[in-house]
Tab-separated table of C-alpha atoms in Angstrom:
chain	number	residue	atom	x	y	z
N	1	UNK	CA	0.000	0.000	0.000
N	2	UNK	CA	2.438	2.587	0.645
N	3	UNK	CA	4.975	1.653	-2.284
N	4	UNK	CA	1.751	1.862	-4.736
N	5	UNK	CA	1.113	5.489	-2.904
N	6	UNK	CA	4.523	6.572	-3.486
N	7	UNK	CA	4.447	5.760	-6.950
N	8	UNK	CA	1.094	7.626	-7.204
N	9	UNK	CA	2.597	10.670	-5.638
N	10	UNK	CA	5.568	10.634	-7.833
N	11	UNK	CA	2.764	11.270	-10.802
N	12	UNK	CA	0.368	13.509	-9.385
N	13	UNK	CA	0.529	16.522	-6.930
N	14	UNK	CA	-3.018	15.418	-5.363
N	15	UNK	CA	-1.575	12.175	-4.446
N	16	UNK	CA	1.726	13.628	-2.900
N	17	UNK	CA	-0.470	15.527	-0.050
N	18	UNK	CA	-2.317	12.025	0.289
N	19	UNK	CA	1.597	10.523	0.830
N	20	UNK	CA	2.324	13.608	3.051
N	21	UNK	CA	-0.849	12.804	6.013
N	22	UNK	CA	-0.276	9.264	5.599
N	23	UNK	CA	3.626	9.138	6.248
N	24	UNK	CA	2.575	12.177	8.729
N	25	UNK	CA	-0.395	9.520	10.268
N	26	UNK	CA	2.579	6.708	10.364
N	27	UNK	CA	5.459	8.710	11.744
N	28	UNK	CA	2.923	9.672	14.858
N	29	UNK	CA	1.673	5.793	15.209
N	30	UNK	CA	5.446	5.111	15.523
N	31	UNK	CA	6.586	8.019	18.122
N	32	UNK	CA	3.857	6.780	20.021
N	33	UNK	CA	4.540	2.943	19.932
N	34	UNK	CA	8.212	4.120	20.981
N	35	UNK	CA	6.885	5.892	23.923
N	36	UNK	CA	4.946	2.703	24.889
N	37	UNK	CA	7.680	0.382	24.219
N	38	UNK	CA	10.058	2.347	26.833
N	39	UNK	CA	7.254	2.242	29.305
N	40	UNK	CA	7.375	-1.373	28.917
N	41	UNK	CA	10.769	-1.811	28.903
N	42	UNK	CA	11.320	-0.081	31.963
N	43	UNK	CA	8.614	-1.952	33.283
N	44	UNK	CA	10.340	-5.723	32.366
N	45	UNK	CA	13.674	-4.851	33.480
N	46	UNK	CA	12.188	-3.809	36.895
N	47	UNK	CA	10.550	-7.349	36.884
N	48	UNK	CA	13.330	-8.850	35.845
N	49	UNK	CA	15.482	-7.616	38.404
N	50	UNK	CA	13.288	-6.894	41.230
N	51	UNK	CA	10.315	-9.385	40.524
N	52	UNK	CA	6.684	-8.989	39.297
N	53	UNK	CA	4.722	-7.198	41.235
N	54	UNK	CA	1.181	-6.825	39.615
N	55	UNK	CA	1.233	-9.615	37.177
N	56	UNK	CA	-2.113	-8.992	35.615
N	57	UNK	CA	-1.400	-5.511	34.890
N	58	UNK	CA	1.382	-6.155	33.647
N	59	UNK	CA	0.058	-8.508	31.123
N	60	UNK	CA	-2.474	-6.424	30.022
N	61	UNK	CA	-0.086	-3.631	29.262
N	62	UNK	CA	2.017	-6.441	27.107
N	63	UNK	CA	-0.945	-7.940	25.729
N	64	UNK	CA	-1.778	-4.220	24.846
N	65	UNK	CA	1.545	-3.344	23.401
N	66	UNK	CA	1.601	-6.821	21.244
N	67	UNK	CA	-1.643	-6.204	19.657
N	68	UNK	CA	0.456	-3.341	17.573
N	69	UNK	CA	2.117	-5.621	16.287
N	70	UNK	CA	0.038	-5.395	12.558
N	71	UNK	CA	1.521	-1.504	12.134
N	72	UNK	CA	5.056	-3.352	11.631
N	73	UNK	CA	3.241	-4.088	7.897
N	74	UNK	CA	3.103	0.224	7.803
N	75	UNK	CA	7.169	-0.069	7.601
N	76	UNK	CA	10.010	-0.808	5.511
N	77	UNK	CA	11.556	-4.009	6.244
N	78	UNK	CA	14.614	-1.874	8.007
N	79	UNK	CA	12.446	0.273	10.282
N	80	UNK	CA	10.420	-2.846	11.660
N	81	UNK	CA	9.852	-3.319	15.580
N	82	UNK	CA	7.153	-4.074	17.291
N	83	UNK	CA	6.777	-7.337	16.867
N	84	UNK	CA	10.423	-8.076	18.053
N	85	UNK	CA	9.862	-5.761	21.276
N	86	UNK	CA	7.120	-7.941	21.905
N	87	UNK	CA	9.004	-10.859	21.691
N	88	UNK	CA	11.663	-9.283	23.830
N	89	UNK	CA	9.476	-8.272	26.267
N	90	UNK	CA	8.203	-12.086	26.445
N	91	UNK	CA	11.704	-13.297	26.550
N	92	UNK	CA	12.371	-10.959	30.156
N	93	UNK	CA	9.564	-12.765	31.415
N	94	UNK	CA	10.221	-16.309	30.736
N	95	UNK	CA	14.054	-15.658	31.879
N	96	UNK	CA	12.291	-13.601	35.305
N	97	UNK	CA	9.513	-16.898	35.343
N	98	UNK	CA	13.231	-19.602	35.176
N	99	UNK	CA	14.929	-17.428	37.764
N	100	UNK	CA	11.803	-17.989	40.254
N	101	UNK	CA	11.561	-21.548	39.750
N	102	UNK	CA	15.082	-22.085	40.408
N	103	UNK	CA	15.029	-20.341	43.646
N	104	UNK	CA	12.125	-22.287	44.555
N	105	UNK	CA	13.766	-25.246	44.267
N	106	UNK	CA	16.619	-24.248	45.958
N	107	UNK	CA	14.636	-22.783	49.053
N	108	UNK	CA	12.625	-26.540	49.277
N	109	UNK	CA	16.212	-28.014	48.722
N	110	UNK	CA	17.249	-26.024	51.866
N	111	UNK	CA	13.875	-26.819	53.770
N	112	UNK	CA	14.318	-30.699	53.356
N	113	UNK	CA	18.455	-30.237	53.631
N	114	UNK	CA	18.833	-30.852	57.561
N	115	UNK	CA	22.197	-29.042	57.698
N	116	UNK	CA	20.707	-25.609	57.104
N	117	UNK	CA	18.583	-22.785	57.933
N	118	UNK	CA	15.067	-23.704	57.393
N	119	UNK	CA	13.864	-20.701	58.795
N	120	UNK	CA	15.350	-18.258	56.000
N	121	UNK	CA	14.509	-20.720	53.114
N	122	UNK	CA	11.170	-21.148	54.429
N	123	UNK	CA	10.645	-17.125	54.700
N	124	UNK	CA	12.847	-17.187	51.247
N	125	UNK	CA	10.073	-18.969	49.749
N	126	UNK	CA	6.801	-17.265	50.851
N	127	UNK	CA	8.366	-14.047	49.028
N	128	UNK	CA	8.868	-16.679	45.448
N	129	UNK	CA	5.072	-17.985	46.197
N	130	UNK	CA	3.682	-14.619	46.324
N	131	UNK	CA	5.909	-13.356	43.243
N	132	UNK	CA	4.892	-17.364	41.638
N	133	UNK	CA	0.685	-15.949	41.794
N	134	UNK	CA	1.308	-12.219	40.451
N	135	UNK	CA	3.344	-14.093	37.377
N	136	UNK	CA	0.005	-16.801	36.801
């Protein structure tokens, strides 16, 4: 659609003002998918690091962000994005989702090992169990 456009407006001086709102219309889709996307990356890499805190939220604002996805069709193969932010952003998740189970399993490791601190593991792993229900 916009290559036939573009060779439209190369032939006529009505189409080039057609051209004009609609890479106008696309440039302001993309600054604002941009503005999203840092949201959201700010967002993951505080999950990553520091845990989920409001899983559902956060979901909907990824679910929200990945249902752009169909605008990457609006751009040159080059200038394509959102669809690999999305991924991305599901990739921070799945690494924060492997970190969690592993320190689950090591705080029931602990619980069962009788040579340490079951106390700490045990409090260790109420913190993973709550973080384990905001990520379902």
């Amino acid at each position: 659609l916009c290559d036939v456009s573009r060779s439209l407006g190369a032939n006529s001086d009505a189409w080039k003002r057609v051209v004009a709102i609609s890479d106008l219309f696309i440039e302001s889709v993309k600054s604002m998918i941009r503005i999203e996307y840092g949201k959201l990356d700010e967002m993951s890499q505080s999950a990553k690091e520091n845990g989920v805190r409001d899983g559902k939220r956060e979901a909907q604002k990824l679910q929200a962000f990945d249902s752009f996805c169909w605008f990457d069709d609006f751009l040159p193969a080059k200038d394509k994005f959102v669809a690999n932010c999305s991924i991305g952003f599901a990739h921070s998740y799945a690494d924060r989702v492997s970190y969690v189970r592993k320190e689950a399993l090591e705080s029931l490791r602990q619980i069962q090992d009788s040579t340490c601190e079951s106390a700490s593991a045990a409090s260790n792993l109420k913190i993973i169990l709550q973080e384990m229900r905001e990520i379902s």
